[in-house]
Amino acid sequence: MASKTKLEGQNTAPPAHLAVRGIHKRFGGVHALRDVDFEVARGEVMALVGDNGAGKSTLMKVLAGAYGADEGAFFMDDKPVTLSSPNDASGLGIQIVYQDLALCENLDVAANLSLGDEPVKAGWRFLPRLLRPLDALEMEVKAREAIDKLQVRTLQSVRAKVEGLSGGQRQAIAIARAVGTESTVVMLDEPTAALGVAQTRQVLEVVKRLRETNHAVVYISHNMRDIFEVADRITVLRHGGNVATYTTADTTPDAIVVAMTRGLDDEGAGNAA
Amino acid sequence: MRRDGKMTFLDRFRAMRETQFGAFVPVLLALGAIWGYFGLALPAYDVLTGEAESFRAIFLSPRNIYNLFMQSAVIATLAVGITIVLLLGEIDLSGAATAGVCAALLGVLVLVGVPGWAACIIVMGVGILMGAFQGLLVAYVGIPSFVVTLAGLLGYQGLMQKILPTGNLNVGDPFVRGIARVLIPDMWGLVLAGVVVVLFALASLRKQAQRRMKGLELDSPLVLWGQVAAFGVIVVAVVLTLNAYRSLPLLLVLLIAITALLGWVVTSTPYGRSLFAVGGNPESARRVGMKTQRIRVSGFAIVGLMAAIGGIFGASRFGSVSYTAFAGGSLLLEAIGAAVIGGTSLFGGRGSVWNAILGALVIGSLGNGLDLTGASAADKLMVSGAILLLAVAIDALSRTNTGGR
Ligand SMILES: Nc1ncnc2c1ncn2[C@@H]1O[C@H](COP(=O)(O)OP(=O)(O)O)[C@@H](O)[C@H]1O
Ligand SMILES: [Mg+2]
């Protein structure tokens, strides 16, 4: 607890859009999150870093409502909210792009983007919604818009099957799906882990677009180069607890690596915010 | 996967199968090959070797085509249903046995005086329940569908024997017999075909116009008109051929109508989309809030319904219900084989009910052709096995991301 972050003490920090305080999460005997504070503002990319097992994915799943927190408070624009199910989260505009993208490879891009919320034609009220005719054209129009908004230039057709796409394109589609709903917070769990250089570029561009469209972006990654390229601030977790939150412009990759591996108990954390 | 512009033959093949009508190409080729072999090559060979004085295309005669369609109809009905669970990535081995139970029940019901139409409705309800029961075990108890439906196959075979202790029952009910016996008058058959083709053309044009209005990618006119022309030629040719022997039987009209309805549900409704989603990536379907368990149960219920309809068709065509014609015979494997030969993937998430009809024709044509040439039952089994293996191999190869490749 010695290294508890002083988020409140920052004068440079933008007003938080989503904030959590004092989150605890236990899996049986494993205390995966210990008194974690975290926040992200709109129009900001907040990186979340830490060693393997530090609790990054767990924190993200708590924020997405996939795991219920054992203790802790949630705030949206400073108002307390309850967040205990994925439905709560999407109701609050929080969307997560999982490490496994969970796209249906056998379906085309447009179908994936509207999966579970397919537009149906007007009328046909005598049929249950599940059996009303799909508005396939509306689906394509929406998909086109979502893809254009993220400027995924390499994608030729929204009628292409996902199985034929590259890793970067798939990642972009998974992100587009999260953004397509009325979301204000988009969380990405290691989106570039399996990608090559060019594909990574593409995803980083998409992340930057999300910031420009005034989303609050949470970005988990191991890659310092990527983080220092896209992130505005960096939250470091270690052994399930906060180490510190840094402003990217005021720190260095070396300092972050030291904070990740050793915490703040020595000179490595000189410029913690 | 390859993205450097160079395409191997396999890549081209996969790309072709991904297009809307490309998925029909392999099964149509297979059908063409079989018809060419039995209908043209064999008779020509006989003439050349002097075994026959003149060229006699028995296989391609209107009479044989008519019989072929009727023989394949029951297989096709079951295969259409099985396609639904294959889309979900499941399998149903109990379809033929369900059809047997339903047919036997139908026979008993009309025997004790239940009106034919009422008996048909009751039997369809029973089929749905038999399918849904297995679906519940798969979706909620979590038993693999292979095991559940294998147990179902055995149990329902036994049930059929209980209902028909003698193993055979004649069905004389005029309503039930009428399904296979009633013929659409030649004229009306052609009118029906014309209407269907015009509607298909209008729907295609309307869709294209809407795409243009919304500024979406357009299908090339060649593809568009090619599809309409191919569809029209096939429909009219089938009706003319059937008219040349007897007429278009009501049974085939019913089969096509049911398949069209189911095909529409599968491709053009949110429910159909959810079938593909669950079959393609259940985790993804779950995360977007689809009720995957209910969808699974409904898929098995549809197989049950189609099996019951197959049972009714069979009873109508044979005028009797026998153990060997359904539960105990080769119908089970023929129906699954038809779905797979049609091009529906055993790995889930890919396929169409129309392919099942074509697959059933392939199976039916093989049996019919081999019968005509006097092949033994052993030959038929071996050839069918080889064709099935070929179809599954094509399925495996056309999956883009099989880990094993
Ligand atoms: N579902 C779970 N059940 C039990 N333990 C878990 C579960 N998820 C995560 N953990 C544990 O919580 C800790 C943090 O995991 P995780 O959040 O995945 O770390 P990271 O994403 O930072 O690598 C690890 O010790 C991990 O073993
Ligand atoms: Mg993780």
Coordinates of N, CA, C and O in Angstrom, one line a residue, chain B residues 278-365:
Chain B
V278 N -23.7 -18.9 -34.1 CA -23.5 -20.0 -33.1 C -22.6 -21.0 -33.8 O -21.7 -21.6 -33.1
G279 N -22.8 -21.4 -35.0 CA -22.0 -22.4 -35.7 C -20.6 -21.9 -36.0 O -19.7 -22.6 -35.9
G280 N -20.5 -20.6 -36.2 CA -19.2 -20.0 -36.6 C -18.3 -19.8 -35.4 O -17.1 -20.1 -35.3
N281 N -18.9 -19.2 -34.3 CA -18.2 -18.8 -33.1 C -19.1 -18.6 -32.0 O -19.7 -17.5 -31.8
P282 N -19.4 -19.7 -31.2 CA -20.4 -19.6 -30.2 C -20.1 -18.5 -29.1 O -21.0 -17.9 -28.6
E283 N -18.8 -18.4 -28.8 CA -18.4 -17.4 -27.8 C -18.8 -16.0 -28.3 O -19.3 -15.2 -27.5
S284 N -18.6 -15.7 -29.6 CA -19.0 -14.4 -30.1 C -20.5 -14.2 -30.0 O -20.9 -13.2 -29.6
A285 N -21.2 -15.3 -30.4 CA -22.7 -15.2 -30.3 C -23.1 -14.9 -28.9 O -24.0 -14.1 -28.7
R286 N -22.5 -15.6 -28.0 CA -22.9 -15.4 -26.6 C -22.6 -13.9 -26.1 O -23.4 -13.3 -25.5
R287 N -21.4 -13.4 -26.5 CA -21.1 -12.1 -26.1 C -21.9 -11.0 -26.6 O -22.1 -10.0 -26.0
V288 N -22.5 -11.2 -27.8 CA -23.4 -10.2 -28.3 C -24.8 -10.4 -27.8 O -25.7 -9.8 -28.3
G289 N -25.0 -11.3 -26.9 CA -26.3 -11.5 -26.2 C -27.2 -12.4 -26.9 O -28.4 -12.4 -26.6
M290 N -26.7 -13.3 -27.8 CA -27.6 -14.3 -28.4 C -27.9 -15.4 -27.4 O -27.0 -15.8 -26.6
K291 N -29.1 -15.9 -27.4 CA -29.5 -17.0 -26.5 C -29.0 -18.3 -27.2 O -29.9 -19.0 -27.8
T292 N -27.8 -18.7 -27.0 CA -27.2 -19.8 -27.8 C -27.9 -21.1 -27.5 O -28.1 -21.9 -28.4
Q293 N -28.3 -21.3 -26.2 CA -28.9 -22.6 -25.9 C -30.2 -22.7 -26.5 O -30.5 -23.8 -27.1
R294 N -31.0 -21.7 -26.5 CA -32.3 -21.8 -27.1 C -32.2 -22.0 -28.6 O -33.0 -22.7 -29.2
I295 N -31.2 -21.3 -29.2 CA -31.0 -21.5 -30.6 C -30.7 -22.9 -31.0 O -31.2 -23.5 -31.9
R296 N -29.8 -23.5 -30.1 CA -29.5 -24.9 -30.4 C -30.8 -25.8 -30.3 O -31.0 -26.6 -31.2
V297 N -31.6 -25.6 -29.2 CA -32.8 -26.4 -29.1 C -33.7 -26.2 -30.3 O -34.2 -27.2 -30.9
S298 N -33.8 -25.0 -30.8 CA -34.7 -24.7 -31.9 C -34.2 -25.5 -33.2 O -35.0 -26.0 -34.0
G299 N -32.9 -25.5 -33.3 CA -32.3 -26.2 -34.5 C -32.7 -27.7 -34.5 O -33.1 -28.2 -35.5
F300 N -32.6 -28.3 -33.3 CA -33.0 -29.7 -33.3 C -34.5 -29.9 -33.5 O -34.9 -30.9 -34.0
A301 N -35.3 -28.9 -33.0 CA -36.7 -29.0 -33.2 C -37.0 -28.9 -34.7 O -37.9 -29.6 -35.2
I302 N -36.3 -28.1 -35.4 CA -36.5 -28.0 -36.9 C -36.2 -29.4 -37.5 O -36.9 -29.8 -38.4
V303 N -35.1 -30.0 -37.1 CA -34.8 -31.3 -37.7 C -36.0 -32.3 -37.4 O -36.4 -33.0 -38.3
G304 N -36.5 -32.2 -36.2 CA -37.6 -33.1 -35.8 C -38.8 -32.8 -36.7 O -39.4 -33.8 -37.3
L305 N -39.1 -31.5 -37.0 CA -40.2 -31.2 -37.8 C -40.0 -31.7 -39.3 O -40.9 -32.3 -39.9
M306 N -38.8 -31.5 -39.8 CA -38.5 -31.9 -41.1 C -38.5 -33.4 -41.2 O -39.0 -34.0 -42.3
A307 N -38.1 -34.1 -40.2 CA -38.1 -35.6 -40.2 C -39.6 -36.0 -40.2 O -39.9 -37.0 -40.9
A308 N -40.4 -35.4 -39.4 CA -41.9 -35.8 -39.5 C -42.4 -35.6 -40.9 O -43.2 -36.4 -41.4
I309 N -42.1 -34.4 -41.5 CA -42.6 -34.2 -42.8 C -42.1 -35.2 -43.8 O -42.8 -35.7 -44.6
G310 N -40.8 -35.6 -43.6 CA -40.2 -36.7 -44.4 C -41.0 -38.0 -44.2 O -41.2 -38.7 -45.2
G311 N -41.4 -38.2 -43.0 CA -42.1 -39.4 -42.7 C -43.5 -39.4 -43.4 O -43.9 -40.4 -44.0
I312 N -44.1 -38.3 -43.4 CA -45.4 -38.1 -44.1 C -45.2 -38.3 -45.6 O -46.0 -39.1 -46.2
F313 N -44.2 -37.7 -46.1 CA -44.0 -37.8 -47.6 C -43.7 -39.3 -47.9 O -44.2 -39.8 -48.9
G314 N -42.9 -40.0 -47.1 CA -42.6 -41.4 -47.3 C -43.8 -42.2 -47.3 O -44.1 -43.1 -48.2
A315 N -44.6 -42.1 -46.2 CA -45.8 -42.9 -46.1 C -46.7 -42.6 -47.3 O -47.4 -43.5 -47.8
S316 N -46.8 -41.4 -47.7 CA -47.7 -41.0 -48.8 C -47.2 -41.7 -50.1 O -48.0 -42.2 -50.9
R317 N -45.9 -41.7 -50.3 CA -45.3 -42.2 -51.6 C -45.4 -43.7 -51.7 O -45.8 -44.3 -52.7
F318 N -45.1 -44.4 -50.5 CA -45.1 -45.9 -50.6 C -46.5 -46.4 -50.3 O -46.7 -47.6 -50.6
G319 N -47.4 -45.6 -49.8 CA -48.7 -46.1 -49.4 C -48.6 -47.1 -48.2 O -49.5 -47.8 -47.9
S320 N -47.4 -47.1 -47.6 CA -47.3 -48.0 -46.4 C -46.1 -47.5 -45.6 O -45.4 -46.6 -46.0
V321 N -46.1 -48.0 -44.4 CA -45.0 -47.6 -43.5 C -44.3 -48.9 -43.1 O -44.9 -49.9 -42.7
S322 N -43.0 -49.0 -43.4 CA -42.2 -50.2 -43.0 C -41.0 -49.8 -42.2 O -40.4 -48.7 -42.5
Y323 N -40.5 -50.7 -41.4 CA -39.4 -50.4 -40.6 C -38.1 -50.2 -41.4 O -37.4 -49.2 -41.2
T324 N -38.0 -51.0 -42.5 CA -36.8 -50.8 -43.3 C -36.8 -49.6 -44.2 O -35.7 -49.1 -44.5
A325 N -37.9 -49.0 -44.5 CA -38.0 -47.9 -45.3 C -37.5 -46.6 -44.6 O -37.1 -45.6 -45.2
F326 N -37.6 -46.7 -43.3 CA -37.2 -45.5 -42.5 C -36.1 -45.8 -41.5 O -34.9 -45.8 -41.9
A327 N -36.5 -46.1 -40.3 CA -35.5 -46.2 -39.2 C -34.4 -47.2 -39.4 O -33.3 -47.0 -39.1
G328 N -34.8 -48.4 -40.0 CA -33.8 -49.4 -40.1 C -33.0 -49.4 -41.4 O -32.1 -50.2 -41.5
G329 N -33.3 -48.6 -42.3 CA -32.7 -48.6 -43.6 C -31.5 -47.7 -43.8 O -30.9 -47.3 -42.8
S330 N -31.3 -47.3 -45.0 CA -30.1 -46.5 -45.3 C -30.4 -45.0 -45.3 O -29.6 -44.2 -45.5
L331 N -31.7 -44.7 -45.0 CA -32.1 -43.3 -45.1 C -31.3 -42.3 -44.2 O -30.9 -41.2 -44.6
L332 N -30.9 -42.8 -43.0 CA -30.1 -42.0 -42.1 C -28.9 -41.5 -42.7 O -28.6 -40.2 -42.8
L333 N -28.1 -42.4 -43.3 CA -26.8 -42.0 -43.8 C -27.0 -41.2 -45.1 O -26.2 -40.3 -45.5
E334 N -28.0 -41.6 -45.9 CA -28.3 -40.9 -47.1 C -28.6 -39.5 -46.9 O -28.2 -38.6 -47.6
A335 N -29.4 -39.2 -45.8 CA -29.8 -37.8 -45.5 C -28.6 -37.0 -45.1 O -28.4 -35.9 -45.5
I336 N -27.8 -37.5 -44.2 CA -26.6 -36.8 -43.7 C -25.7 -36.6 -44.9 O -25.1 -35.5 -45.1
G337 N -25.5 -37.7 -45.7 CA -24.6 -37.6 -46.8 C -25.1 -36.6 -47.8 O -24.3 -35.8 -48.4
A338 N -26.4 -36.5 -48.0 CA -26.9 -35.5 -49.0 C -26.6 -34.1 -48.5 O -26.2 -33.2 -49.3
A339 N -26.8 -33.8 -47.2 CA -26.5 -32.5 -46.7 C -25.0 -32.1 -46.9 O -24.7 -31.0 -47.4
V340 N -24.1 -33.1 -46.6 CA -22.7 -32.8 -46.7 C -22.3 -32.8 -48.2 O -21.5 -31.9 -48.6
I341 N -22.8 -33.7 -49.0 CA -22.4 -33.6 -50.4 C -22.9 -32.3 -51.0 O -22.2 -31.7 -51.9
G342 N -24.0 -31.8 -50.6 CA -24.5 -30.5 -51.0 C -23.5 -29.4 -50.8 O -23.6 -28.4 -51.4
G343 N -22.7 -29.6 -49.8 CA -21.7 -28.6 -49.5 C -21.8 -27.9 -48.2 O -21.2 -26.9 -47.9
T344 N -22.7 -28.4 -47.3 CA -22.8 -27.9 -46.0 C -21.7 -28.5 -45.1 O -21.5 -29.7 -45.1
S345 N -21.0 -27.6 -44.4 CA -19.8 -28.0 -43.7 C -20.2 -28.8 -42.4 O -21.1 -28.4 -41.7
L346 N -19.4 -29.9 -42.2 CA -19.6 -30.6 -40.9 C -19.0 -29.8 -39.7 O -19.2 -30.1 -38.6
F347 N -18.2 -28.7 -40.1 CA -17.6 -28.0 -39.0 C -18.4 -26.8 -38.6 O -18.0 -26.0 -37.7
G348 N -19.6 -26.6 -39.1 CA -20.5 -25.6 -38.7 C -20.4 -24.3 -39.4 O -19.3 -23.9 -39.9
G349 N -21.5 -23.6 -39.5 CA -21.4 -22.2 -39.9 C -21.4 -22.0 -41.4 O -21.3 -20.8 -41.9
R350 N -21.4 -23.0 -42.2 CA -21.4 -22.9 -43.7 C -22.4 -23.8 -44.3 O -22.3 -25.0 -44.0
G351 N -23.2 -23.3 -45.2 CA -24.1 -24.3 -45.9 C -25.4 -23.6 -46.3 O -25.6 -22.5 -45.9
S352 N -26.2 -24.3 -47.0 CA -27.5 -23.8 -47.3 C -28.5 -25.0 -47.6 O -28.1 -26.1 -48.0
V353 N -29.8 -24.7 -47.3 CA -30.7 -25.8 -47.5 C -30.9 -26.2 -48.9 O -31.2 -27.4 -49.2
W354 N -30.7 -25.3 -49.9 CA -30.8 -25.6 -51.3 C -29.7 -26.6 -51.7 O -30.0 -27.5 -52.5
N355 N -28.6 -26.5 -51.1 CA -27.5 -27.5 -51.4 C -27.9 -28.9 -50.9 O -27.6 -29.9 -51.6
A356 N -28.7 -28.9 -49.9 CA -29.2 -30.2 -49.4 C -30.0 -30.9 -50.4 O -29.9 -32.1 -50.6
I357 N -30.9 -30.1 -51.1 CA -31.7 -30.7 -52.2 C -30.9 -31.3 -53.3 O -31.1 -32.4 -53.8
L358 N -29.9 -30.5 -53.7 CA -29.0 -31.0 -54.8 C -28.2 -32.2 -54.3 O -28.0 -33.1 -55.1
G359 N -27.8 -32.2 -53.0 CA -27.0 -33.3 -52.5 C -27.9 -34.6 -52.5 O -27.5 -35.7 -52.8
A360 N -29.2 -34.4 -52.2 CA -30.1 -35.5 -52.2 C -30.3 -36.0 -53.6 O -30.3 -37.3 -53.8
L361 N -30.3 -35.1 -54.6 CA -30.3 -35.6 -56.0 C -29.1 -36.4 -56.4 O -29.2 -37.4 -57.1
V362 N -27.9 -35.9 -55.9 CA -26.7 -36.7 -56.2 C -26.8 -38.1 -55.6 O -26.6 -39.1 -56.3
I363 N -27.2 -38.2 -54.4 CA -27.4 -39.6 -53.7 C -28.4 -40.4 -54.5 O -28.2 -41.5 -54.8
G364 N -29.6 -39.7 -54.7 CA -30.7 -40.4 -55.4 C -30.2 -40.9 -56.8 O -30.5 -42.0 -57.2
S365 N -29.5 -40.0 -57.5 CA -29.1 -40.4 -58.9 C -28.1 -41.5 -58.9 O -28.2 -42.4 -59.7

